[in-house]
Tab-separated table of N, CA and C in Angstrom:
chain	number	residue	atom	x	y	z
A	252	MET	N	-8.388	-3.608	20.424
A	252	MET	CA	-9.252	-3.420	19.187
A	252	MET	C	-8.964	-4.538	18.284
A	253	TRP	N	-7.691	-4.669	17.852
A	253	TRP	CA	-7.373	-5.789	16.986
A	253	TRP	C	-6.424	-6.814	17.758
A	254	ASN	N	-6.614	-8.028	17.499
A	254	ASN	CA	-5.727	-8.966	18.211
A	254	ASN	C	-4.295	-9.010	17.472
A	255	GLU	N	-3.399	-9.636	18.079
A	255	GLU	CA	-2.029	-9.676	17.733
A	255	GLU	C	-1.883	-10.169	16.270
A	256	LYS	N	-2.513	-11.340	15.961
A	256	LYS	CA	-2.431	-11.798	14.606
A	256	LYS	C	-2.895	-10.965	13.563
A	257	THR	N	-4.010	-10.209	13.854
A	257	THR	CA	-4.574	-9.253	12.793
A	257	THR	C	-3.516	-8.161	12.605
A	258	ARG	N	-2.991	-7.638	13.676
A	258	ARG	CA	-1.938	-6.557	13.568
A	258	ARG	C	-0.693	-6.999	12.794
A	259	ARG	N	-0.262	-8.338	13.062
A	259	ARG	CA	0.836	-8.864	12.273
A	259	ARG	C	0.622	-9.006	10.760
A	260	GLU	N	-0.648	-9.511	10.545
A	260	GLU	CA	-0.981	-9.595	9.128
A	260	GLU	C	-1.153	-8.332	8.331
A	261	LEU	N	-1.632	-7.194	9.013
A	261	LEU	CA	-1.773	-5.942	8.484
A	261	LEU	C	-0.347	-5.316	8.193
A	262	LEU	N	0.589	-5.478	9.120
A	262	LEU	CA	1.965	-5.154	8.921
A	262	LEU	C	2.626	-5.908	7.824
A	263	GLY	N	2.352	-7.185	7.773
A	263	GLY	CA	2.768	-8.026	6.604
A	263	GLY	C	2.284	-7.534	5.230
A	264	LEU	N	1.096	-7.191	5.226
A	264	LEU	CA	0.538	-6.662	3.954
A	264	LEU	C	1.170	-5.220	3.605
A	265	ALA	N	1.309	-4.493	4.518
A	265	ALA	CA	1.971	-3.202	4.353
A	265	ALA	C	3.369	-3.363	3.813
A	266	LEU	N	4.128	-4.236	4.384
A	266	LEU	CA	5.605	-4.625	3.992
A	266	LEU	C	5.653	-5.125	2.583
A	267	LEU	N	4.698	-6.032	2.266
A	267	LEU	CA	4.646	-6.614	0.888
A	267	LEU	C	4.259	-5.517	-0.156
A	268	ALA	N	3.359	-4.644	0.234
A	268	ALA	CA	3.007	-3.542	-0.645
A	268	ALA	C	4.137	-2.669	-0.880
A	269	LEU	N	4.827	-2.404	0.164
A	269	LEU	CA	6.024	-1.464	0.134
A	269	LEU	C	7.166	-2.140	-0.814
A	270	ALA	N	7.366	-3.471	-0.617
A	270	ALA	CA	8.170	-4.238	-1.381
A	270	ALA	C	7.862	-4.198	-2.906
A	271	LEU	N	6.676	-4.317	-3.191
A	271	LEU	CA	6.190	-4.183	-4.619
A	271	LEU	C	6.417	-2.741	-5.095
A	272	PHE	N	6.113	-1.779	-4.284
A	272	PHE	CA	6.342	-0.308	-4.695
A	272	PHE	C	7.916	-0.145	-5.073
A	273	THR	N	8.703	-0.608	-4.120
A	273	THR	CA	10.083	-0.287	-4.353
A	273	THR	C	10.606	-1.145	-5.509
A	274	LEU	N	10.171	-2.286	-5.750
A	274	LEU	CA	10.616	-3.138	-6.809
A	274	LEU	C	10.172	-2.434	-8.149
A	275	LEU	N	9.009	-2.076	-8.213
A	275	LEU	CA	8.456	-1.356	-9.547
A	275	LEU	C	9.125	0.017	-9.690
A	276	SER	N	9.527	0.687	-8.612
A	276	SER	CA	10.230	1.930	-8.771
A	276	SER	C	11.568	1.746	-9.342
A	277	LEU	N	12.213	0.637	-9.110
A	277	LEU	CA	13.605	0.365	-9.572
A	277	LEU	C	13.669	-0.053	-11.066
A	278	ILE	N	12.563	-0.352	-11.639
A	278	ILE	CA	12.472	-0.871	-13.072
A	278	ILE	C	12.552	0.335	-13.854
A	279	PRO	N	13.542	0.539	-14.659
A	279	PRO	CA	13.479	1.688	-15.628
A	279	PRO	C	12.615	1.392	-16.897
A	280	LEU	N	12.082	2.453	-17.404
A	280	LEU	CA	11.256	2.221	-18.547
A	280	LEU	C	11.905	3.253	-19.695
A	281	GLY	N	12.761	2.616	-20.466
A	281	GLY	CA	13.310	3.494	-21.517
A	281	GLY	C	12.360	3.834	-22.657
A	282	GLY	N	12.232	5.118	-22.877
A	282	GLY	CA	11.431	5.494	-24.060
A	282	GLY	C	9.940	5.579	-23.812
A	283	ALA	N	9.376	5.035	-22.520
A	283	ALA	CA	8.012	5.120	-22.373
A	283	ALA	C	7.718	6.490	-21.883
A	284	ARG	N	6.938	7.146	-22.674
A	284	ARG	CA	6.470	8.532	-22.262
A	284	ARG	C	5.046	8.599	-21.735
A	285	SER	N	4.366	7.420	-21.648
A	285	SER	CA	3.092	7.439	-21.092
A	285	SER	C	2.974	7.522	-19.553
A	286	TYR	N	4.291	7.287	-18.903
A	286	TYR	CA	4.425	7.341	-17.545
A	286	TYR	C	5.078	8.535	-16.993
A	287	SER	N	4.525	9.344	-16.075
A	287	SER	CA	5.105	10.535	-15.645
A	287	SER	C	6.370	10.245	-14.912
A	288	GLY	N	7.515	10.923	-15.267
A	288	GLY	CA	8.698	10.660	-14.680
A	288	GLY	C	9.577	9.642	-15.321
A	289	GLY	N	8.998	8.929	-16.240
A	289	GLY	CA	9.661	7.810	-16.937
A	289	GLY	C	9.729	6.600	-15.956
A	290	ASN	N	8.773	6.549	-15.005
A	290	ASN	CA	8.852	5.392	-14.078
A	290	ASN	C	7.377	4.895	-13.943
A	291	ILE	N	7.265	3.574	-13.791
A	291	ILE	CA	5.980	2.953	-13.727
A	291	ILE	C	5.151	3.408	-12.451
A	292	MET	N	5.960	3.787	-11.439
A	292	MET	CA	5.225	4.217	-10.120
A	292	MET	C	5.095	5.844	-10.032
A	293	GLY	N	5.406	6.347	-11.178
A	293	GLY	CA	5.141	7.898	-11.188
A	293	GLY	C	6.349	8.793	-10.673
A	294	LEU	N	5.909	9.924	-10.314
A	294	LEU	CA	7.030	10.855	-9.801
A	294	LEU	C	7.504	10.355	-8.410
A	295	LEU	N	6.682	9.826	-7.599
A	295	LEU	CA	7.186	9.344	-6.356
A	295	LEU	C	8.164	8.297	-6.483
A	296	GLY	N	7.890	7.309	-7.454
A	296	GLY	CA	8.759	6.211	-7.636
A	296	GLY	C	9.972	6.627	-8.287
A	297	ALA	N	9.923	7.610	-9.250
A	297	ALA	CA	11.170	8.204	-9.797
A	297	ALA	C	12.067	8.835	-8.741
A	298	ALA	N	11.440	9.519	-7.847
A	298	ALA	CA	12.211	10.295	-6.762
A	298	ALA	C	12.809	9.229	-5.896
A	299	PHE	N	12.109	8.129	-5.471
A	299	PHE	CA	12.678	7.104	-4.680
A	299	PHE	C	13.770	6.421	-5.319
A	300	SER	N	13.653	6.153	-6.678
A	300	SER	CA	14.703	5.421	-7.339
A	300	SER	C	15.926	6.302	-7.422
A	301	ALA	N	15.755	7.546	-7.884
A	301	ALA	CA	16.931	8.431	-8.062
A	301	ALA	C	17.646	8.719	-6.615
A	302	GLY	N	16.865	8.977	-5.646
A	302	GLY	CA	17.502	9.155	-4.397
A	302	GLY	C	18.144	7.943	-3.773
A	303	GLY	N	17.471	6.749	-3.943
A	303	GLY	CA	18.048	5.557	-3.396
A	303	GLY	C	19.388	5.097	-4.040
A	304	ILE	N	19.331	5.338	-5.416
A	304	ILE	CA	20.476	4.986	-6.190
A	304	ILE	C	21.605	5.949	-5.866
A	305	ALA	N	21.253	7.125	-5.719
A	305	ALA	CA	22.269	8.120	-5.398
A	305	ALA	C	23.014	7.866	-4.047
A	306	VAL	N	22.296	7.322	-3.111
A	306	VAL	CA	22.729	7.044	-1.801
A	306	VAL	C	23.447	5.687	-1.675
A	307	PHE	N	22.671	4.576	-2.149
A	307	PHE	CA	23.107	3.263	-2.016
A	307	PHE	C	23.693	2.610	-3.267
A	308	GLY	N	23.447	3.244	-4.434
A	308	GLY	CA	24.032	2.644	-5.621
A	308	GLY	C	23.265	1.362	-5.999
A	309	VAL	N	24.076	0.467	-6.545
A	309	VAL	CA	23.442	-0.905	-6.940
A	309	VAL	C	22.929	-1.660	-5.668
A	310	GLY	N	23.402	-1.227	-4.550
A	310	GLY	CA	23.025	-1.996	-3.285
A	310	GLY	C	21.506	-1.655	-2.914
A	311	LEU	N	20.846	-0.891	-3.659
A	311	LEU	CA	19.441	-0.610	-3.375
A	311	LEU	C	18.557	-1.895	-3.890
A	312	TRP	N	19.091	-2.683	-4.842
A	312	TRP	CA	18.268	-3.720	-5.241
A	312	TRP	C	17.861	-4.851	-4.323
A	313	PRO	N	18.674	-5.076	-3.270
A	313	PRO	CA	18.095	-6.087	-2.291
A	313	PRO	C	17.035	-5.547	-1.386
A	314	VAL	N	16.827	-4.323	-1.316
A	314	VAL	CA	15.877	-3.789	-0.493
A	314	VAL	C	14.332	-4.364	-0.701
A	315	PRO	N	13.836	-4.547	-1.926
A	315	PRO	CA	12.547	-5.136	-2.041
A	315	PRO	C	12.523	-6.464	-1.566
A	316	LEU	N	13.762	-7.164	-1.776
A	316	LEU	CA	13.750	-8.684	-1.231
A	316	LEU	C	13.711	-8.710	0.280
A	317	VAL	N	14.361	-7.822	0.909
A	317	VAL	CA	14.374	-7.779	2.392
A	317	VAL	C	13.051	-7.436	2.925
A	318	LEU	N	12.407	-6.481	2.317
A	318	LEU	CA	11.002	-6.096	2.649
A	318	LEU	C	10.031	-7.324	2.371
A	319	THR	N	10.265	-8.094	1.371
A	319	THR	CA	9.429	-9.225	1.078
A	319	THR	C	9.664	-10.257	2.208
A	320	LEU	N	11.062	-10.409	2.615
A	320	LEU	CA	11.177	-11.438	3.667
A	320	LEU	C	10.498	-10.995	4.986
A	321	LEU	N	10.631	-9.612	5.250
A	321	LEU	CA	10.062	-9.227	6.519
A	321	LEU	C	8.479	-9.372	6.551
A	322	GLY	N	7.845	-9.116	5.232
A	322	GLY	CA	6.464	-9.206	5.200
A	322	GLY	C	6.044	-10.822	5.286
A	323	ALA	N	6.898	-11.729	4.685
A	323	ALA	CA	6.571	-13.160	4.806
A	323	ALA	C	6.798	-13.676	6.245
A	324	ARG	N	7.614	-13.003	6.934
A	324	ARG	CA	7.848	-13.367	8.281
A	324	ARG	C	6.602	-12.930	9.151
A	325	GLN	N	6.014	-11.895	8.861
A	325	GLN	CA	4.791	-11.502	9.511
A	325	GLN	C	3.645	-12.504	9.395
A	326	PHE	N	3.588	-13.102	8.304
A	326	PHE	CA	2.456	-14.121	8.005
A	326	PHE	C	2.982	-15.561	8.454
A	327	ASP	N	4.085	-15.593	9.040
A	327	ASP	CA	4.727	-16.882	9.509
A	327	ASP	C	4.940	-17.783	8.330
A	328	TRP	N	5.258	-17.302	7.190
A	328	TRP	CA	5.639	-18.111	6.008
A	328	TRP	C	7.024	-18.573	6.208
A	329	LEU	N	7.820	-17.916	6.916
A	329	LEU	CA	9.257	-18.110	7.207
A	329	LEU	C	9.532	-18.235	8.628
A	330	THR	N	10.353	-19.130	9.165
A	330	THR	CA	10.702	-19.141	10.461
A	330	THR	C	11.543	-17.900	10.847
A	331	ARG	N	11.663	-17.568	12.050
A	331	ARG	CA	12.407	-16.391	12.495
A	331	ARG	C	13.907	-16.468	12.095
A	332	ASP	N	14.441	-17.614	12.358
A	332	ASP	CA	15.913	-17.937	12.096
A	332	ASP	C	16.169	-17.801	10.561
A	333	ARG	N	15.291	-18.390	9.701
A	333	ARG	CA	15.531	-18.358	8.263
A	333	ARG	C	15.306	-16.836	7.789
A	334	ALA	N	14.418	-16.107	8.276
A	334	ALA	CA	14.230	-14.663	7.860
A	334	ALA	C	15.446	-13.879	8.318
A	335	ILE	N	16.028	-14.180	9.446
A	335	ILE	CA	17.138	-13.368	9.743
A	335	ILE	C	18.389	-13.621	8.900
A	336	ARG	N	18.637	-14.993	8.625
A	336	ARG	CA	19.637	-15.548	7.794
A	336	ARG	C	19.618	-14.840	6.523
A	337	TRP	N	18.434	-14.925	5.882
A	337	TRP	CA	18.314	-14.301	4.412
A	337	TRP	C	18.442	-12.823	4.547
A	338	SER	N	18.086	-12.028	5.478
A	338	SER	CA	18.123	-10.685	5.580
A	338	SER	C	19.570	-10.283	5.790
A	339	VAL	N	20.305	-11.034	6.481
A	339	VAL	CA	21.725	-10.682	6.729
A	339	VAL	C	22.513	-11.009	5.451
A	340	LEU	N	22.111	-12.011	4.769
A	340	LEU	CA	22.824	-12.310	3.413
A	340	LEU	C	22.493	-11.125	2.451
A	341	LEU	N	21.240	-10.751	2.335
A	341	LEU	CA	20.902	-9.621	1.407
A	341	LEU	C	21.477	-8.363	1.872
A	342	GLY	N	21.494	-8.122	3.128
A	342	GLY	CA	22.069	-6.901	3.547
A	342	GLY	C	23.635	-6.916	3.348
A	343	GLY	N	24.256	-7.948	3.361
A	343	GLY	CA	25.766	-8.134	3.059
A	343	GLY	C	25.811	-7.843	1.586
A	344	LEU	N	24.950	-8.397	0.776
A	344	LEU	CA	25.122	-8.123	-0.652
A	344	LEU	C	24.816	-6.640	-1.056
A	345	ALA	N	24.019	-5.980	-0.220
A	345	ALA	CA	23.830	-4.518	-0.507
A	345	ALA	C	25.012	-3.691	-0.134
A	346	VAL	N	25.905	-4.124	0.692
A	346	VAL	CA	27.050	-3.390	1.090
A	346	VAL	C	28.117	-3.675	-0.008
């Protein structure tokens, strides 16, 4: 149906969208009552942020960066070796 390049690009778009969602979910909005749950991404973003911080703590912050690296790799913006190196570095920072 779709060739390999199209599938990789769709996966890359999905990973970049997920990276944006996770990043915006982690940004707290102090005193902003116009957003439900006090989060720019709504209740789902607030639940993701609260659950992720409860499990990983401050180590959750590199997750959007790793997702961005994986998405960039799908578009061949990064070489495989460089994407692995950056992911290992960010994974080590998360621990």
